[in-house]
Amino acid sequence: MSHLILCGPCGYAENKKNAEKWCTICEEGLCTDCEQVHKSIKTTRNHRLISTEDFRQIQNISISLNCKDHNKRLELYCKTHDVAVCLGCVPSHHRACSDVISLDKAAENAKHSTALADLQDTLTIALQNLQQIINDRSAALENLDGQKQTIKNTINDTRARIMKKLDDLEQKIFLELDTQHGKCKSEVNKLLTDRLKNSERDLNCLKEQTSQLKLFASDVQLFLGTRQIN
Ligand SMILES: [Zn+2]
Ligand SMILES: [Zn+2]
Ligand SMILES: [Zn+2]
Ligand SMILES: [Zn+2]
């Protein structure tokens, strides 16, 4: 419940009393007693009273009932200029205007006026547009989340594929290394067993022959043999 609305006339007499009604003309609250007085006095008899509950609905909507140039109540309406005016406005700005009528008269049927209907339509459309924008932005927000996840997934996938490529490459290089290692090993083995062993055998043979020559050949044979074997 918003704060209490106090009775204006009672407040003027420095009494605090809760208002039950609100006078839309005097713009103040009225307790039950003051409401009766308000309704009985000739000048205020026809003032439109609303319940304080209803007043709370429009309490925060600021509509000035006074002329901002003269700070007097707006009482007239100039049809020519389509503007509400106070008594002070007429001599200065609307002296020549032929169609100045009372504001009450102009405001008759305001509830059913096309201006009000247009305003309500405009507000409805503006609200729809705003809701559309809010929906769009909400969807965009969700899209952003989705896009972030997609990019994350792509990065993870790419990383996994690069790692797999590296693993495959490593595997391939190891295989190649094994092959080359085996090949080199067998070549060295072959060299060792075939060629070097052969050379060893040949050298042993020559050494044996040289020893035989030394033992049994003539000096000339030995002389020639030494040079030929070298
Ligand atoms: Zn009162
Ligand atoms: Zn009043
Ligand atoms: Zn004025
Ligand atoms: Zn005018």
GROMACS .gro file of C-alpha atoms and ligand atoms in nm:
model
  234
    1MET     CA    1   0.000   0.000   0.000
    2SER     CA    2   0.141   0.340  -0.090
    3HIS     CA    3   0.152   0.617   0.165
    4LEU     CA    4  -0.172   0.750   0.307
    5ILE     CA    5  -0.354   1.037   0.144
    6LEU     CA    6  -0.461   1.295   0.402
    7CYS     CA    7  -0.766   1.517   0.396
    8GLY     CA    8  -0.673   1.861   0.261
    9PRO     CA    9  -0.931   2.077   0.445
   10CYS     CA   10  -0.861   1.898   0.776
   11GLY     CA   11  -0.488   1.943   0.713
   12TYR     CA   12  -0.550   2.315   0.661
   13ALA     CA   13  -0.702   2.318   1.012
   14GLU     CA   14  -0.393   2.124   1.128
   15ASN     CA   15  -0.582   1.798   1.182
   16LYS     CA   16  -0.450   1.476   1.039
   17LYS     CA   17  -0.726   1.270   0.889
   18ASN     CA   18  -0.717   1.005   0.618
   19ALA     CA   19  -0.888   1.100   0.294
   20GLU     CA   20  -1.151   0.868   0.146
   21LYS     CA   21  -1.209   1.068  -0.170
   22TRP     CA   22  -1.000   1.281  -0.402
   23CYS     CA   23  -1.136   1.595  -0.569
   24THR     CA   24  -1.002   1.607  -0.924
   25ILE     CA   25  -1.072   1.981  -0.949
   26CYS     CA   26  -0.929   2.100  -0.615
   27GLU     CA   27  -0.659   1.832  -0.635
   28GLU     CA   28  -0.677   1.738  -0.271
   29GLY     CA   29  -0.802   1.454  -0.053
   30LEU     CA   30  -1.128   1.468   0.143
   31CYS     CA   31  -1.231   1.280   0.454
   32THR     CA   32  -1.590   1.161   0.481
   33ASP     CA   33  -1.696   1.474   0.672
   34CYS     CA   34  -1.524   1.717   0.434
   35GLU     CA   35  -1.666   1.523   0.139
   36GLN     CA   36  -2.017   1.602   0.265
   37VAL     CA   37  -1.924   1.970   0.303
   38HIS     CA   38  -1.764   1.969  -0.045
   39LYS     CA   39  -2.082   1.827  -0.194
   40SER     CA   40  -2.302   2.079  -0.016
   41ILE     CA   41  -2.119   2.402  -0.105
   42LYS     CA   42  -2.243   2.555  -0.426
   43THR     CA   43  -1.902   2.627  -0.583
   44THR     CA   44  -1.768   2.274  -0.524
   45ARG     CA   45  -2.093   2.078  -0.554
   46ASN     CA   46  -2.021   1.962  -0.909
   47HIS     CA   47  -1.652   1.877  -0.859
   48ARG     CA   48  -1.575   1.529  -0.971
   49LEU     CA   49  -1.470   1.310  -0.677
   50ILE     CA   50  -1.290   0.978  -0.715
   51SER     CA   51  -1.195   0.719  -0.455
   52THR     CA   52  -0.842   0.743  -0.311
   53GLU     CA   53  -0.781   0.392  -0.457
   54ASP     CA   54  -0.858   0.526  -0.804
   55PHE     CA   55  -0.647   0.834  -0.737
   56ARG     CA   56  -0.348   0.613  -0.652
   57GLN     CA   57  -0.372   0.468  -1.004
   58ILE     CA   58  -0.310   0.810  -1.158
   59GLN     CA   59  -0.115   0.968  -0.871
   60ASN     CA   60   0.221   0.941  -1.047
   61ILE     CA   61   0.098   1.059  -1.385
   62SER     CA   62   0.187   1.425  -1.392
   63ILE     CA   63  -0.061   1.633  -1.587
   64SER     CA   64  -0.040   2.003  -1.520
   65LEU     CA   65  -0.378   2.172  -1.480
   66ASN     CA   66  -0.215   2.515  -1.462
   67CYS     CA   67  -0.081   2.745  -1.733
   68LYS     CA   68   0.297   2.742  -1.711
   69ASP     CA   69   0.321   3.102  -1.836
   70HIS     CA   70   0.077   3.255  -1.586
   71ASN     CA   71   0.054   2.982  -1.321
   72LYS     CA   72  -0.325   3.006  -1.338
   73ARG     CA   73  -0.573   2.723  -1.385
   74LEU     CA   74  -0.627   2.627  -1.750
   75GLU     CA   75  -0.993   2.707  -1.804
   76LEU     CA   76  -1.029   2.775  -2.175
   77TYR     CA   77  -0.946   2.605  -2.499
   78CYS     CA   78  -0.853   2.784  -2.823
   79LYS     CA   79  -0.975   2.576  -3.118
   80THR     CA   80  -0.770   2.784  -3.364
   81HIS     CA   81  -0.441   2.705  -3.192
   82ASP     CA   82  -0.554   2.366  -3.052
   83VAL     CA   83  -0.426   2.464  -2.709
   84ALA     CA   84  -0.562   2.492  -2.352
   85VAL     CA   85  -0.518   2.842  -2.210
   86CYS     CA   86  -0.575   3.035  -1.890
   87LEU     CA   87  -0.758   3.366  -1.858
   88GLY     CA   88  -0.420   3.542  -1.869
   89CYS     CA   89  -0.332   3.389  -2.207
   90VAL     CA   90  -0.631   3.528  -2.395
   91PRO     CA   91  -0.546   3.902  -2.404
   92SER     CA   92  -0.183   3.843  -2.502
   93HIS     CA   93  -0.205   3.558  -2.753
   94HIS     CA   94  -0.563   3.472  -2.839
   95ARG     CA   95  -0.741   3.806  -2.852
   96ALA     CA   96  -0.815   3.761  -3.222
   97CYS     CA   97  -0.910   3.394  -3.193
   98SER     CA   98  -1.280   3.347  -3.257
   99ASP     CA   99  -1.316   2.993  -3.125
  100VAL     CA  100  -1.217   3.008  -2.758
  101ILE     CA  101  -1.447   2.780  -2.557
  102SER     CA  102  -1.447   2.654  -2.199
  103LEU     CA  103  -1.204   2.370  -2.129
  104ASP     CA  104  -1.488   2.166  -1.976
  105LYS     CA  105  -1.680   2.198  -2.300
  106ALA     CA  106  -1.374   2.104  -2.507
  107ALA     CA  107  -1.301   1.808  -2.280
  108GLU     CA  108  -1.652   1.665  -2.314
  109ASN     CA  109  -1.639   1.309  -2.447
  110ALA     CA  110  -1.258   1.307  -2.404
  111LYS     CA  111  -1.292   0.941  -2.308
  112HIS     CA  112  -1.431   0.866  -2.654
  113SER     CA  113  -1.219   1.110  -2.856
  114THR     CA  114  -1.020   0.999  -3.159
  115ALA     CA  115  -0.715   1.171  -3.007
  116LEU     CA  116  -0.730   0.934  -2.709
  117ALA     CA  117  -0.792   0.636  -2.937
  118ASP     CA  118  -0.496   0.742  -3.154
  119LEU     CA  119  -0.276   0.779  -2.847
  120GLN     CA  120  -0.379   0.436  -2.723
  121ASP     CA  121  -0.313   0.287  -3.068
  122THR     CA  122   0.026   0.456  -3.084
  123LEU     CA  123   0.116   0.328  -2.737
  124THR     CA  124  -0.001  -0.023  -2.826
  125ILE     CA  125   0.209  -0.024  -3.144
  126ALA     CA  126   0.511   0.125  -2.963
  127LEU     CA  127   0.477  -0.143  -2.695
  128GLN     CA  128   0.453  -0.417  -2.959
  129ASN     CA  129   0.764  -0.281  -3.133
  130LEU     CA  130   0.949  -0.266  -2.804
  131GLN     CA  131   0.848  -0.624  -2.719
  132GLN     CA  132   0.966  -0.731  -3.066
  133ILE     CA  133   1.301  -0.561  -3.005
  134ILE     CA  134   1.331  -0.723  -2.661
  135ASN     CA  135   1.252  -1.064  -2.816
  136ASP     CA  136   1.507  -1.004  -3.094
  137ARG     CA  137   1.775  -0.904  -2.846
  138SER     CA  138   1.698  -1.203  -2.623
  139ALA     CA  139   1.726  -1.432  -2.925
  140ALA     CA  140   2.052  -1.260  -3.024
  141LEU     CA  141   2.183  -1.317  -2.673
  142GLU     CA  142   2.102  -1.687  -2.693
  143ASN     CA  143   2.262  -1.698  -3.040
  144LEU     CA  144   2.580  -1.549  -2.896
  145ASP     CA  145   2.597  -1.828  -2.639
  146GLY     CA  146   2.542  -2.085  -2.912
  147GLN     CA  147   2.808  -1.929  -3.133
  148LYS     CA  148   3.059  -1.927  -2.849
  149GLN     CA  149   2.995  -2.299  -2.790
  150THR     CA  150   3.032  -2.373  -3.162
  151ILE     CA  151   3.367  -2.191  -3.178
  152LYS     CA  152   3.484  -2.376  -2.866
  153ASN     CA  153   3.385  -2.708  -3.024
  154THR     CA  154   3.567  -2.618  -3.347
  155ILE     CA  155   3.884  -2.532  -3.152
  156ASN     CA  156   3.863  -2.861  -2.960
  157ASP     CA  157   3.806  -3.060  -3.281
  158THR     CA  158   4.094  -2.886  -3.458
  159ARG     CA  159   4.321  -2.948  -3.162
  160ALA     CA  160   4.224  -3.317  -3.157
  161ARG     CA  161   4.287  -3.349  -3.532
  162ILE     CA  162   4.628  -3.178  -3.504
  163MET     CA  163   4.723  -3.408  -3.216
  164LYS     CA  164   4.614  -3.713  -3.416
  165LYS     CA  165   4.817  -3.594  -3.716
  166LEU     CA  166   5.122  -3.550  -3.492
  167ASP     CA  167   5.070  -3.896  -3.339
  168ASP     CA  168   5.039  -4.049  -3.687
  169LEU     CA  169   5.349  -3.863  -3.803
  170GLU     CA  170   5.544  -3.978  -3.499
  171GLN     CA  171   5.430  -4.334  -3.560
  172LYS     CA  172   5.535  -4.310  -3.924
  173ILE     CA  173   5.877  -4.165  -3.838
  174PHE     CA  174   5.936  -4.436  -3.576
  175LEU     CA  175   5.846  -4.700  -3.834
  176GLU     CA  176   6.080  -4.540  -4.087
  177LEU     CA  177   6.349  -4.521  -3.821
  178ASP     CA  178   6.303  -4.891  -3.743
  179THR     CA  179   6.327  -4.977  -4.111
  180GLN     CA  180   6.636  -4.763  -4.171
  181HIS     CA  181   6.797  -4.889  -3.853
  182GLY     CA  182   6.740  -5.250  -3.957
  183LYS     CA  183   6.870  -5.177  -4.306
  184CYS     CA  184   7.188  -5.006  -4.181
  185LYS     CA  185   7.244  -5.280  -3.929
  186SER     CA  186   7.214  -5.553  -4.189
  187GLU     CA  187   7.443  -5.363  -4.428
  188VAL     CA  188   7.707  -5.320  -4.160
  189ASN     CA  189   7.664  -5.686  -4.070
  190LYS     CA  190   7.701  -5.784  -4.431
  191LEU     CA  191   8.014  -5.573  -4.467
  192LEU     CA  192   8.147  -5.726  -4.150
  193THR     CA  193   8.070  -6.088  -4.239
  194ASP     CA  194   8.138  -6.084  -4.612
  195ARG     CA  195   8.395  -5.826  -4.712
  196LEU     CA  196   8.595  -5.783  -4.394
  197LYS     CA  197   8.593  -6.154  -4.313
  198ASN     CA  198   8.707  -6.219  -4.672
  199SER     CA  199   8.981  -5.961  -4.636
  200GLU     CA  200   9.083  -6.115  -4.306
  201ARG     CA  201   9.098  -6.454  -4.469
  202ASP     CA  202   9.298  -6.314  -4.764
  203LEU     CA  203   9.540  -6.136  -4.534
  204ASN     CA  204   9.584  -6.449  -4.324
  205CYS     CA  205   9.648  -6.638  -4.642
  206LEU     CA  206   9.909  -6.384  -4.758
  207LYS     CA  207  10.069  -6.382  -4.418
  208GLU     CA  208  10.093  -6.761  -4.431
  209GLN     CA  209  10.235  -6.749  -4.785
  210THR     CA  210  10.486  -6.484  -4.676
  211SER     CA  211  10.599  -6.702  -4.389
  212GLN     CA  212  10.628  -6.998  -4.629
  213LEU     CA  213  10.828  -6.788  -4.875
  214LYS     CA  214  11.058  -6.675  -4.600
  215LEU     CA  215  11.118  -7.036  -4.502
  216PHE     CA  216  11.143  -7.202  -4.841
  217ALA     CA  217  11.192  -6.955  -5.131
  218SER     CA  218  11.523  -6.831  -5.279
  219ASP     CA  219  11.642  -6.478  -5.210
  220VAL     CA  220  11.542  -6.364  -5.561
  221GLN     CA  221  11.194  -6.516  -5.521
  222LEU     CA  222  11.165  -6.353  -5.181
  223PHE     CA  223  11.282  -6.016  -5.321
  224LEU     CA  224  11.028  -6.025  -5.605
  225GLY     CA  225  10.753  -6.173  -5.388
  226THR     CA  226  10.791  -5.901  -5.125
  227ARG     CA  227  10.734  -5.634  -5.391
  228GLN     CA  228  10.448  -5.815  -5.569
  229ILE     CA  229  10.253  -5.895  -5.249
  230ASN     CA  230  10.273  -5.529  -5.147
  231ZN      ZN  231  -1.159   1.649   0.641
  232ZN      ZN  232  -1.324   2.026  -0.514
  233ZN      ZN  233  -0.180   3.153  -1.933
  234ZN      ZN  234  -0.577   3.112  -3.013
   0.00000   0.00000   0.00000
